[in-house]
Amino acid sequence: MSWKKWTRGRLTALVVCVLLPWGAAACATGEAHEGTVSPSPVGSVLDSTDETGRNLREVPAEDAPAVAVEVAPDSAGGWDVRLRLRHFRCSPPGTRPAAALGRGIVHLYVDGHRVARLHTPSYHLAADRVPHGTHQITARLYADDGTVWAVHGKPIESTADITVSDAETTGTTPATPAA
């Protein structure tokens, strides 16, 4: 055996021994696989999901955040959506994807279709997003890791009904939070 083969073999073994624990640590924390939900000390991640496929993160009702959505027509023909948040703060864009109780983002849905990810408690919904008829505007709370905040296996959300007609527009405000 030549000296070079022996040196390369030892060097390879040394590198594997040094790097292997780091790789195992990354797998244990969930950092090695992007897009997976890592265990968190905040609530418990359930196997059940919402209709978009996101896991529910169950928290006790007494610690749970809450949301109420208010929708009002604006003078330009669109809609002003205002959220009343309790025990919840919207995270700024670029926040690290980890669950923290009472923090996250709000997804806004019109008739079950997501129209916005909110980092603030107000949003202007353009008139062309809601055609004539009656529509449901739903605000649902998400943790920064993408899980849905839930109580008793149900997402924390609030829904308001609005009706758009040729002559007038009416909004239902405020909506009752559902948890």
mmCIF file of C-alpha atoms in Angstrom:
data_model
loop_
_atom_site.group_PDB
_atom_site.id
_atom_site.type_symbol
_atom_site.label_atom_id
_atom_site.label_comp_id
_atom_site.label_asym_id
_atom_site.label_seq_id
_atom_site.Cartn_x
_atom_site.Cartn_y
_atom_site.Cartn_z
ATOM 1 C CA MET A 1 0.000 0.000 0.000
ATOM 2 C CA SER A 2 1.385 3.370 -0.961
ATOM 3 C CA TRP A 3 1.648 6.281 1.389
ATOM 4 C CA LYS A 4 -0.953 8.327 -0.597
ATOM 5 C CA LYS A 5 -3.646 5.634 -0.362
ATOM 6 C CA TRP A 6 -3.088 5.300 3.382
ATOM 7 C CA THR A 7 -3.258 9.092 3.890
ATOM 8 C CA ARG A 8 -6.399 9.478 1.797
ATOM 9 C CA GLY A 9 -8.115 6.645 3.662
ATOM 10 C CA ARG A 10 -7.348 8.161 7.066
ATOM 11 C CA LEU A 11 -8.316 11.641 5.894
ATOM 12 C CA THR A 12 -11.644 10.362 4.550
ATOM 13 C CA ALA A 13 -12.386 8.558 7.818
ATOM 14 C CA LEU A 14 -11.550 11.712 9.785
ATOM 15 C CA VAL A 15 -13.849 13.867 7.642
ATOM 16 C CA VAL A 16 -16.718 11.376 7.993
ATOM 17 C CA CYS A 17 -16.272 11.240 11.772
ATOM 18 C CA VAL A 18 -16.296 15.027 12.057
ATOM 19 C CA LEU A 19 -19.223 15.731 9.697
ATOM 20 C CA LEU A 20 -21.516 12.814 10.583
ATOM 21 C CA PRO A 21 -22.722 14.259 13.919
ATOM 22 C CA TRP A 22 -23.591 17.570 12.225
ATOM 23 C CA GLY A 23 -25.678 15.799 9.584
ATOM 24 C CA ALA A 24 -27.494 13.800 12.250
ATOM 25 C CA ALA A 25 -28.185 16.976 14.247
ATOM 26 C CA ALA A 26 -29.676 18.671 11.183
ATOM 27 C CA CYS A 27 -31.976 15.687 10.615
ATOM 28 C CA ALA A 28 -33.054 15.681 14.255
ATOM 29 C CA THR A 29 -34.062 19.360 14.170
ATOM 30 C CA GLY A 30 -35.939 19.083 10.878
ATOM 31 C CA GLU A 31 -33.496 21.425 9.102
ATOM 32 C CA ALA A 32 -32.281 18.777 6.678
ATOM 33 C CA HIS A 33 -35.625 18.460 4.878
ATOM 34 C CA GLU A 34 -37.128 21.720 3.717
ATOM 35 C CA GLY A 35 -40.895 21.898 3.908
ATOM 36 C CA THR A 36 -41.390 19.493 6.804
ATOM 37 C CA VAL A 37 -42.950 20.593 10.060
ATOM 38 C CA SER A 38 -40.512 20.202 12.905
ATOM 39 C CA PRO A 39 -41.678 19.402 16.415
ATOM 40 C CA SER A 40 -42.215 22.484 18.531
ATOM 41 C CA PRO A 41 -42.828 23.169 22.195
ATOM 42 C CA VAL A 42 -45.833 25.281 21.103
ATOM 43 C CA GLY A 43 -49.012 23.212 21.026
ATOM 44 C CA SER A 44 -49.058 19.860 19.305
ATOM 45 C CA VAL A 45 -49.034 19.233 15.566
ATOM 46 C CA LEU A 46 -51.972 17.029 14.620
ATOM 47 C CA ASP A 47 -52.100 14.491 11.805
ATOM 48 C CA SER A 48 -55.248 16.172 10.529
ATOM 49 C CA THR A 49 -55.038 18.991 7.996
ATOM 50 C CA ASP A 50 -57.178 21.808 6.702
ATOM 51 C CA GLU A 51 -58.561 21.727 3.150
ATOM 52 C CA THR A 52 -55.296 23.172 1.797
ATOM 53 C CA GLY A 53 -53.291 20.257 3.236
ATOM 54 C CA ARG A 54 -51.620 22.164 6.083
ATOM 55 C CA ASN A 55 -51.273 20.418 9.430
ATOM 56 C CA LEU A 56 -53.254 21.757 12.372
ATOM 57 C CA ARG A 57 -51.339 22.953 15.459
ATOM 58 C CA GLU A 58 -53.587 22.368 18.463
ATOM 59 C CA VAL A 59 -53.402 24.801 21.381
ATOM 60 C CA PRO A 60 -55.572 24.952 24.518
ATOM 61 C CA ALA A 61 -58.573 27.267 24.195
ATOM 62 C CA GLU A 62 -57.403 29.502 27.066
ATOM 63 C CA ASP A 63 -54.053 30.191 25.309
ATOM 64 C CA ALA A 64 -55.422 30.357 21.781
ATOM 65 C CA PRO A 65 -55.253 33.380 19.530
ATOM 66 C CA ALA A 66 -58.506 34.653 18.006
ATOM 67 C CA VAL A 67 -59.552 36.621 14.951
ATOM 68 C CA ALA A 68 -62.698 38.464 13.881
ATOM 69 C CA VAL A 69 -63.047 39.768 10.329
ATOM 70 C CA GLU A 70 -64.936 42.946 9.442
ATOM 71 C CA VAL A 71 -65.672 43.803 5.817
ATOM 72 C CA ALA A 72 -67.024 47.151 4.663
ATOM 73 C CA PRO A 73 -67.529 48.593 1.181
ATOM 74 C CA ASP A 74 -65.214 51.451 0.269
ATOM 75 C CA SER A 75 -65.979 54.494 -1.858
ATOM 76 C CA ALA A 76 -64.067 53.148 -4.891
ATOM 77 C CA GLY A 77 -66.215 50.022 -5.164
ATOM 78 C CA GLY A 78 -63.852 47.609 -3.424
ATOM 79 C CA TRP A 79 -63.866 46.290 0.129
ATOM 80 C CA ASP A 80 -61.934 47.215 3.251
ATOM 81 C CA VAL A 81 -61.102 44.158 5.325
ATOM 82 C CA ARG A 82 -60.130 44.758 8.951
ATOM 83 C CA LEU A 83 -59.087 42.064 11.379
ATOM 84 C CA ARG A 84 -59.572 42.233 15.110
ATOM 85 C CA LEU A 85 -56.866 40.048 16.605
ATOM 86 C CA ARG A 86 -56.697 38.772 20.177
ATOM 87 C CA HIS A 87 -53.557 37.116 21.563
ATOM 88 C CA PHE A 88 -52.041 37.287 18.064
ATOM 89 C CA ARG A 89 -49.491 39.468 16.290
ATOM 90 C CA CYS A 90 -48.767 39.360 12.591
ATOM 91 C CA SER A 91 -45.146 38.478 11.848
ATOM 92 C CA PRO A 92 -43.209 40.704 9.459
ATOM 93 C CA PRO A 93 -42.154 39.276 6.075
ATOM 94 C CA GLY A 94 -38.965 37.222 6.308
ATOM 95 C CA THR A 95 -39.643 35.893 9.813
ATOM 96 C CA ARG A 96 -37.893 32.598 10.617
ATOM 97 C CA PRO A 97 -40.277 29.673 9.908
ATOM 98 C CA ALA A 98 -40.839 28.497 13.488
ATOM 99 C CA ALA A 99 -44.040 28.371 15.520
ATOM 100 C CA ALA A 100 -44.377 30.854 18.376
ATOM 101 C CA LEU A 101 -47.638 31.091 20.292
ATOM 102 C CA GLY A 102 -49.633 34.132 19.263
ATOM 103 C CA ARG A 103 -47.557 34.932 16.169
ATOM 104 C CA GLY A 104 -47.851 34.217 12.478
ATOM 105 C CA ILE A 105 -49.692 35.319 9.381
ATOM 106 C CA VAL A 106 -53.297 35.459 8.267
ATOM 107 C CA HIS A 107 -54.544 33.919 5.041
ATOM 108 C CA LEU A 108 -57.532 35.678 3.523
ATOM 109 C CA TYR A 109 -59.977 33.587 1.496
ATOM 110 C CA VAL A 110 -62.884 34.523 -0.748
ATOM 111 C CA ASP A 111 -65.285 31.608 -1.134
ATOM 112 C CA GLY A 112 -62.544 29.163 -0.113
ATOM 113 C CA HIS A 113 -59.903 30.518 -2.530
ATOM 114 C CA ARG A 114 -56.878 32.222 -0.982
ATOM 115 C CA VAL A 115 -56.499 35.795 -2.178
ATOM 116 C CA ALA A 116 -53.839 37.142 0.211
ATOM 117 C CA ARG A 117 -51.270 36.379 2.916
ATOM 118 C CA LEU A 118 -51.535 39.172 5.448
ATOM 119 C CA HIS A 119 -48.778 40.562 7.669
ATOM 120 C CA THR A 120 -51.011 43.414 8.858
ATOM 121 C CA PRO A 121 -54.560 43.527 10.239
ATOM 122 C CA SER A 122 -56.004 45.443 7.280
ATOM 123 C CA TYR A 123 -56.355 44.740 3.583
ATOM 124 C CA HIS A 124 -58.045 46.324 0.566
ATOM 125 C CA LEU A 125 -59.951 43.775 -1.483
ATOM 126 C CA ALA A 126 -60.406 45.000 -5.046
ATOM 127 C CA ALA A 127 -63.933 44.986 -6.472
ATOM 128 C CA ASP A 128 -62.962 42.578 -9.270
ATOM 129 C CA ARG A 129 -62.059 39.901 -6.655
ATOM 130 C CA VAL A 130 -65.728 39.558 -5.627
ATOM 131 C CA PRO A 131 -68.243 39.371 -8.479
ATOM 132 C CA HIS A 132 -71.989 39.904 -8.060
ATOM 133 C CA GLY A 133 -73.621 37.619 -5.526
ATOM 134 C CA THR A 134 -73.088 36.574 -1.924
ATOM 135 C CA HIS A 135 -69.571 35.639 -0.855
ATOM 136 C CA GLN A 136 -67.778 34.410 2.242
ATOM 137 C CA ILE A 137 -64.635 36.274 3.331
ATOM 138 C CA THR A 138 -62.595 34.126 5.729
ATOM 139 C CA ALA A 139 -59.488 35.026 7.733
ATOM 140 C CA ARG A 140 -57.518 32.011 9.069
ATOM 141 C CA LEU A 141 -54.525 32.139 11.443
ATOM 142 C CA TYR A 142 -51.280 30.343 10.563
ATOM 143 C CA ALA A 143 -48.063 29.892 12.527
ATOM 144 C CA ASP A 144 -44.846 31.029 10.871
ATOM 145 C CA ASP A 145 -43.941 27.392 10.119
ATOM 146 C CA GLY A 146 -47.041 27.017 7.938
ATOM 147 C CA THR A 147 -49.202 25.073 10.388
ATOM 148 C CA VAL A 148 -52.759 26.220 11.086
ATOM 149 C CA TRP A 149 -53.554 27.377 14.624
ATOM 150 C CA ALA A 150 -56.401 25.194 15.908
ATOM 151 C CA VAL A 151 -58.593 24.602 18.951
ATOM 152 C CA HIS A 152 -60.477 21.317 19.418
ATOM 153 C CA GLY A 153 -59.262 20.143 15.997
ATOM 154 C CA LYS A 154 -60.749 23.114 14.125
ATOM 155 C CA PRO A 155 -58.792 25.956 12.472
ATOM 156 C CA ILE A 156 -58.911 29.342 14.192
ATOM 157 C CA GLU A 157 -60.730 31.517 11.696
ATOM 158 C CA SER A 158 -63.550 33.988 11.223
ATOM 159 C CA THR A 159 -65.937 34.419 8.290
ATOM 160 C CA ALA A 160 -68.052 37.349 7.155
ATOM 161 C CA ASP A 161 -70.667 37.282 4.387
ATOM 162 C CA ILE A 162 -70.885 40.074 1.831
ATOM 163 C CA THR A 163 -73.378 40.611 -0.964
ATOM 164 C CA VAL A 164 -72.464 42.399 -4.169
ATOM 165 C CA SER A 165 -75.302 43.652 -6.373
ATOM 166 C CA ASP A 166 -75.703 46.160 -9.197
ATOM 167 C CA ALA A 167 -77.432 48.763 -7.050
ATOM 168 C CA GLU A 168 -75.580 48.398 -3.769
ATOM 169 C CA THR A 169 -73.083 46.399 -1.786
ATOM 170 C CA THR A 170 -73.621 45.222 1.742
ATOM 171 C CA GLY A 171 -71.194 43.788 4.222
ATOM 172 C CA THR A 172 -71.694 41.901 7.425
ATOM 173 C CA THR A 173 -69.623 43.349 10.236
ATOM 174 C CA PRO A 174 -68.368 42.202 12.594
ATOM 175 C CA ALA A 175 -68.189 38.448 12.098
ATOM 176 C CA THR A 176 -68.103 36.054 14.992
ATOM 177 C CA PRO A 177 -64.786 34.226 15.382
ATOM 178 C CA ALA A 178 -64.963 30.467 14.967
ATOM 179 C CA ALA A 179 -62.543 28.371 16.968
#
